[in-house]
CSV table of C-alpha atoms and ligand atoms in Angstrom, one decimal:
chain,number,residue,atom,x,y,z
N,8,UNK,CA,19.0,-98.7,-53.1
N,9,UNK,CA,17.1,-100.0,-56.7
N,10,UNK,CA,14.2,-98.0,-57.0
N,11,UNK,CA,10.7,-99.1,-57.3
N,12,UNK,CA,8.3,-97.4,-60.2
N,13,UNK,CA,4.8,-98.6,-58.9
N,14,UNK,CA,2.0,-97.7,-60.8
N,15,UNK,CA,-1.4,-97.8,-59.2
N,16,UNK,CA,-4.1,-98.0,-61.7
N,17,UNK,CA,-7.1,-96.9,-58.9
N,18,UNK,CA,-10.5,-97.8,-60.6
N,19,UNK,CA,-9.8,-98.2,-64.3
N,20,UNK,CA,-10.0,-100.1,-67.1
N,21,UNK,CA,-11.8,-103.0,-68.6
N,22,UNK,CA,-9.7,-106.3,-69.2
N,23,UNK,CA,-8.9,-105.3,-72.9
N,24,UNK,CA,-7.2,-102.0,-71.9
N,25,UNK,CA,-5.6,-103.8,-69.1
N,26,UNK,CA,-4.6,-106.7,-71.7
N,27,UNK,CA,-3.3,-104.1,-73.7
N,28,UNK,CA,-1.2,-102.0,-71.2
N,29,UNK,CA,0.3,-105.3,-70.1
N,30,UNK,CA,1.3,-106.6,-73.5
N,31,UNK,CA,3.3,-103.2,-74.2
N,32,UNK,CA,5.1,-103.2,-70.4
N,33,UNK,CA,6.0,-107.3,-71.6
N,34,UNK,CA,7.5,-106.1,-74.6
N,35,UNK,CA,8.9,-103.3,-73.3
N,36,UNK,CA,10.8,-104.8,-70.0
N,37,UNK,CA,11.8,-107.5,-73.0
N,38,UNK,CA,13.5,-104.9,-74.8
N,39,UNK,CA,15.5,-104.0,-72.1
N,40,UNK,CA,15.8,-104.8,-68.7
N,41,UNK,CA,14.6,-102.0,-66.5
N,42,UNK,CA,16.6,-99.6,-64.4
N,43,UNK,CA,15.0,-100.1,-61.3
N,44,UNK,CA,11.9,-102.8,-60.1
N,45,UNK,CA,8.7,-102.0,-61.5
N,46,UNK,CA,5.2,-103.1,-59.7
N,47,UNK,CA,1.6,-103.0,-61.1
N,48,UNK,CA,-1.5,-102.7,-59.4
N,49,UNK,CA,-4.3,-103.1,-61.6
N,50,UNK,CA,-7.8,-103.2,-59.9
N,51,UNK,CA,-8.3,-106.3,-58.0
N,52,UNK,CA,-10.2,-108.4,-60.2
N,53,UNK,CA,-7.8,-108.0,-63.0
N,54,UNK,CA,-5.4,-108.8,-60.9
N,55,UNK,CA,-5.6,-112.7,-61.7
N,56,UNK,CA,-5.4,-111.7,-65.4
N,57,UNK,CA,-2.0,-109.2,-64.0
N,58,UNK,CA,-0.8,-112.7,-63.1
N,59,UNK,CA,-1.3,-114.6,-66.4
N,60,UNK,CA,0.5,-111.9,-68.9
N,61,UNK,CA,3.0,-110.8,-66.6
N,62,UNK,CA,4.4,-113.8,-65.0
N,63,UNK,CA,8.7,-114.4,-66.3
N,64,UNK,CA,8.9,-110.9,-67.4
N,65,UNK,CA,10.4,-110.0,-64.3
N,66,UNK,CA,7.3,-107.0,-63.7
N,67,UNK,CA,5.9,-107.1,-60.7
N,68,UNK,CA,2.0,-107.0,-59.7
N,69,UNK,CA,0.8,-106.2,-56.4
N,70,UNK,CA,-3.5,-104.9,-54.9
N,71,UNK,CA,-4.6,-101.7,-53.9
N,72,UNK,CA,-5.3,-102.0,-50.9
N,73,UNK,CA,-6.3,-105.6,-48.0
N,74,UNK,CA,-8.1,-106.6,-45.8
N,75,UNK,CA,-6.7,-106.5,-42.0
N,76,UNK,CA,-8.3,-109.8,-41.5
N,77,UNK,CA,-7.0,-113.3,-43.5
N,78,UNK,CA,-10.3,-114.2,-44.0
N,79,UNK,CA,-14.3,-113.9,-43.1
N,80,UNK,CA,-17.6,-112.8,-43.2
N,81,UNK,CA,-15.8,-109.0,-45.1
N,82,UNK,CA,-18.2,-108.4,-48.0
N,83,UNK,CA,-16.5,-107.0,-51.4
N,84,UNK,CA,-12.9,-106.8,-49.2
N,85,UNK,CA,-9.8,-108.2,-50.5
N,86,UNK,CA,-8.1,-111.0,-48.2
N,87,UNK,CA,-4.1,-110.2,-47.8
N,88,UNK,CA,-3.0,-114.5,-48.7
N,89,UNK,CA,-5.6,-114.4,-51.7
N,90,UNK,CA,-3.7,-111.3,-53.6
N,91,UNK,CA,-0.3,-113.6,-52.3
N,92,UNK,CA,-2.0,-116.4,-54.1
N,93,UNK,CA,-2.0,-114.8,-57.6
N,94,UNK,CA,1.4,-114.2,-57.1
N,95,UNK,CA,1.5,-110.1,-56.1
N,96,UNK,CA,4.1,-108.6,-54.5
N,97,UNK,CA,3.3,-105.8,-52.7
N,98,UNK,CA,-0.1,-104.7,-51.6
N,99,UNK,CA,-0.9,-100.7,-51.5
N,100,UNK,CA,-2.7,-99.7,-47.9
N,101,UNK,CA,-3.5,-96.2,-46.5
N,102,UNK,CA,-3.5,-94.7,-50.1
N,103,UNK,CA,-5.5,-90.8,-48.9
N,104,UNK,CA,-8.2,-92.6,-51.0
N,105,UNK,CA,-8.6,-95.1,-48.8
N,106,UNK,CA,-8.3,-92.5,-45.7
N,107,UNK,CA,-10.4,-89.9,-47.2
N,108,UNK,CA,-12.9,-92.3,-49.3
N,109,UNK,CA,-13.8,-95.0,-46.5
N,110,UNK,CA,-12.6,-92.8,-43.2
N,111,UNK,CA,-9.6,-95.5,-42.7
N,112,UNK,CA,-7.4,-94.5,-39.3
N,113,UNK,CA,-3.5,-95.1,-39.2
N,114,UNK,CA,-4.7,-98.0,-36.5
N,115,UNK,CA,-7.2,-99.9,-39.4
N,116,UNK,CA,-4.0,-99.1,-42.0
N,117,UNK,CA,-1.3,-100.6,-39.9
N,118,UNK,CA,-3.6,-103.6,-38.9
N,119,UNK,CA,-4.1,-104.0,-42.6
N,120,UNK,CA,0.3,-103.5,-43.0
N,121,UNK,CA,0.0,-106.4,-40.4
N,122,UNK,CA,-2.1,-108.7,-42.8
N,123,UNK,CA,0.0,-108.2,-45.8
N,124,UNK,CA,3.4,-109.2,-43.8
N,125,UNK,CA,1.8,-112.1,-42.3
N,126,UNK,CA,1.0,-113.0,-45.7
N,127,UNK,CA,4.7,-112.2,-47.1
N,128,UNK,CA,3.4,-109.3,-48.2
N,129,UNK,CA,5.4,-105.5,-49.2
N,130,UNK,CA,3.3,-103.5,-47.5
N,131,UNK,CA,3.2,-99.3,-49.3
N,132,UNK,CA,2.3,-97.8,-46.3
N,133,UNK,CA,1.1,-94.1,-47.6
N,134,UNK,CA,0.5,-91.3,-46.4
N,135,UNK,CA,0.5,-87.4,-46.8
N,136,UNK,CA,-1.0,-84.3,-45.6
N,137,UNK,CA,-4.1,-81.6,-47.3
N,138,UNK,CA,-3.3,-78.4,-48.8
N,139,UNK,CA,-5.0,-76.9,-45.4
N,140,UNK,CA,-2.5,-78.7,-42.8
N,141,UNK,CA,0.5,-77.9,-45.1
N,142,UNK,CA,-1.0,-73.8,-45.7
N,143,UNK,CA,-1.0,-74.0,-41.8
N,144,UNK,CA,2.3,-75.2,-41.5
N,145,UNK,CA,1.2,-79.1,-39.7
N,146,UNK,CA,2.5,-80.8,-42.8
N,147,UNK,CA,5.6,-82.2,-41.3
N,148,UNK,CA,4.2,-82.9,-38.0
N,149,UNK,CA,0.8,-85.1,-39.5
N,150,UNK,CA,3.4,-86.8,-41.6
N,151,UNK,CA,5.0,-87.9,-38.7
N,152,UNK,CA,1.9,-88.6,-36.5
N,153,UNK,CA,0.7,-90.4,-39.5
N,154,UNK,CA,4.4,-92.7,-39.8
N,155,UNK,CA,3.9,-93.5,-36.0
N,156,UNK,CA,0.4,-94.8,-36.3
N,157,UNK,CA,0.8,-96.6,-39.9
N,158,UNK,CA,3.6,-98.6,-39.3
N,159,UNK,CA,2.4,-102.0,-37.6
N,160,UNK,CA,5.6,-103.8,-35.2
N,161,UNK,CA,6.3,-106.5,-38.1
N,162,UNK,CA,7.8,-103.6,-40.1
N,163,UNK,CA,11.2,-103.6,-41.4
N,164,UNK,CA,13.1,-102.9,-44.6
N,165,UNK,CA,12.1,-106.0,-46.8
N,166,UNK,CA,8.6,-106.1,-46.6
N,167,UNK,CA,8.0,-102.8,-45.9
N,168,UNK,CA,7.4,-99.3,-48.6
N,169,UNK,CA,6.2,-96.1,-47.3
N,170,UNK,CA,4.9,-93.7,-50.1
N,171,UNK,CA,4.4,-90.0,-49.5
N,172,UNK,CA,1.7,-88.8,-51.0
N,173,UNK,CA,0.1,-84.9,-50.3
N,174,UNK,CA,-3.2,-85.5,-50.8
N,175,UNK,CA,-3.3,-81.8,-52.9
N,176,UNK,CA,-0.2,-83.8,-55.2
N,177,UNK,CA,-2.7,-86.4,-56.2
N,178,UNK,CA,-4.1,-85.8,-59.1
N,179,UNK,CA,-3.3,-82.7,-59.9
N,180,UNK,CA,-0.7,-82.1,-61.8
N,181,UNK,CA,0.3,-79.7,-58.6
N,182,UNK,CA,3.4,-81.4,-58.1
N,183,UNK,CA,5.9,-80.9,-54.6
N,184,UNK,CA,8.2,-79.1,-55.2
N,185,UNK,CA,11.7,-81.1,-55.0
N,186,UNK,CA,12.4,-78.9,-51.8
N,187,UNK,CA,9.6,-79.7,-50.2
N,188,UNK,CA,9.6,-83.8,-51.5
N,189,UNK,CA,13.6,-83.5,-50.1
N,190,UNK,CA,12.1,-81.5,-46.6
N,191,UNK,CA,9.6,-84.5,-46.0
N,192,UNK,CA,11.6,-87.5,-47.5
N,193,UNK,CA,14.6,-86.4,-45.0
N,194,UNK,CA,12.1,-86.8,-42.0
N,195,UNK,CA,10.6,-90.1,-42.9
N,196,UNK,CA,14.4,-91.3,-43.3
N,197,UNK,CA,14.9,-90.2,-39.8
N,198,UNK,CA,11.9,-90.7,-37.9
N,199,UNK,CA,11.9,-94.6,-39.7
N,200,UNK,CA,15.7,-94.6,-38.2
N,201,UNK,CA,14.9,-93.9,-34.8
N,202,UNK,CA,11.5,-96.2,-34.6
N,203,UNK,CA,13.3,-99.4,-36.8
N,204,UNK,CA,16.8,-99.1,-36.1
N,205,UNK,CA,19.1,-100.0,-38.8
N,206,UNK,CA,16.1,-101.6,-40.9
N,207,UNK,CA,14.9,-98.0,-41.4
N,208,UNK,CA,17.8,-97.2,-43.8
N,209,UNK,CA,16.6,-100.1,-46.1
N,210,UNK,CA,12.9,-99.0,-46.6
N,211,UNK,CA,12.4,-97.7,-49.8
N,212,UNK,CA,10.6,-94.0,-49.6
N,213,UNK,CA,8.0,-93.5,-52.7
N,214,UNK,CA,7.4,-90.0,-54.3
N,215,UNK,CA,3.9,-89.9,-55.4
N,216,UNK,CA,1.9,-87.2,-56.5
N,217,UNK,CA,1.1,-86.1,-60.2
N,218,UNK,CA,4.2,-87.9,-60.9
N,219,UNK,CA,4.5,-87.9,-64.9
N,220,UNK,CA,7.2,-89.0,-68.0
N,221,UNK,CA,8.3,-85.2,-67.6
N,222,UNK,CA,8.9,-84.5,-64.2
N,223,UNK,CA,9.8,-88.0,-63.0
N,224,UNK,CA,13.8,-87.4,-64.1
N,225,UNK,CA,14.5,-85.0,-61.6
N,226,UNK,CA,11.9,-86.4,-58.6
N,227,UNK,CA,13.6,-89.2,-58.9
N,228,UNK,CA,17.2,-87.5,-58.3
N,229,UNK,CA,15.6,-86.0,-55.0
N,230,UNK,CA,17.4,-87.2,-52.0
N,231,UNK,CA,15.5,-90.0,-49.9
N,232,UNK,CA,13.7,-91.0,-52.8
N,233,UNK,CA,14.1,-94.4,-53.7
N,234,UNK,CA,11.0,-94.7,-56.2
N,235,UNK,CA,7.5,-93.5,-57.2
N,236,UNK,CA,4.1,-94.0,-56.9
N,237,UNK,CA,2.2,-93.4,-60.2
N,238,UNK,CA,-1.5,-92.8,-61.0
N,239,UNK,CA,-3.1,-91.2,-63.9
N,240,UNK,CA,0.5,-91.6,-65.8
N,241,UNK,CA,0.6,-95.1,-65.2
N,242,UNK,CA,-2.3,-95.7,-67.4
N,243,UNK,CA,-0.3,-94.5,-70.6
N,244,UNK,CA,1.9,-97.2,-71.4
N,245,UNK,CA,4.7,-94.9,-73.0
N,246,UNK,CA,4.8,-92.1,-70.4
N,247,UNK,CA,4.8,-94.9,-67.6
N,248,UNK,CA,8.0,-96.1,-69.2
N,249,UNK,CA,9.6,-92.7,-69.4
N,250,UNK,CA,9.0,-92.5,-66.2
N,251,UNK,CA,11.0,-96.5,-65.2
N,252,UNK,CA,13.1,-95.5,-67.6
N,253,UNK,CA,14.2,-91.9,-65.9
N,254,UNK,CA,15.0,-94.3,-62.6
N,255,UNK,CA,18.6,-93.5,-61.1
N,256,UNK,CA,20.5,-96.6,-62.9
Y,16,LIG,P1,-1.4,-89.1,-59.8
Y,16,LIG,O1,-1.7,-89.7,-58.5
Y,16,LIG,O2,-0.1,-89.7,-60.5
Y,16,LIG,O3,-2.8,-89.6,-60.7
Y,16,LIG,O4,-1.1,-88.2,-59.1
Y,16,LIG,C1,-0.9,-90.6,-57.4
Y,16,LIG,C2,-1.4,-91.7,-56.7
Y,16,LIG,O5,-2.6,-91.2,-56.0
Y,16,LIG,O6,-0.9,-92.5,-55.9
């Protein structure tokens, strides 16, 4: 399966910073075709800039969140059809910073993923356990339950990516060990196959949580890891591109 390396800029950067990064990525992609699909998810107001800067580069751009409804009186929210209209290929839903900071439940995330699918977008559905849940030996159960609750009936191998992001590994420098990642990704693959059948084998499984230029090569070779969701390191073009080039060819 061709890997996907996705950069999640979160709420970072101004227009000028973004323009510099877009130009740097474009230049690198033109110099050598990346070994994987490369997706950049800037803050929503910069998506139109991404579309202008990255069109024709072979690089993909996407949103960090969308609303469950296609349109309406939802102040401050972003509609999946608008993301699609801006040329986005993907949208992240259910990031732990949305689950935690905005109280999003599995049900809400499933509805957002369904909205992404209706708009023709690939939904990157995030899940992952807290440090406390892991310490209690509940990581596998928590992740399985989040998967069951967060995937809408419309999910298939082409329109859905699942990102395992243990909360304790996000932005902390504490990456999960390859053994931890292998265990959870193996479980997610089994669950996907039992829920979706053949389509479950085609869903890409990303690992996220302190992926950086030094650890990407090893993490991207863990069984059932089909790419990475990268936060902090995606803001540094050199580091992000090292991660892109670390993807298995
Ligand atoms: P991080 O973030 O790479 O900074 O740990 C990952 C994410 O939250 O997607």
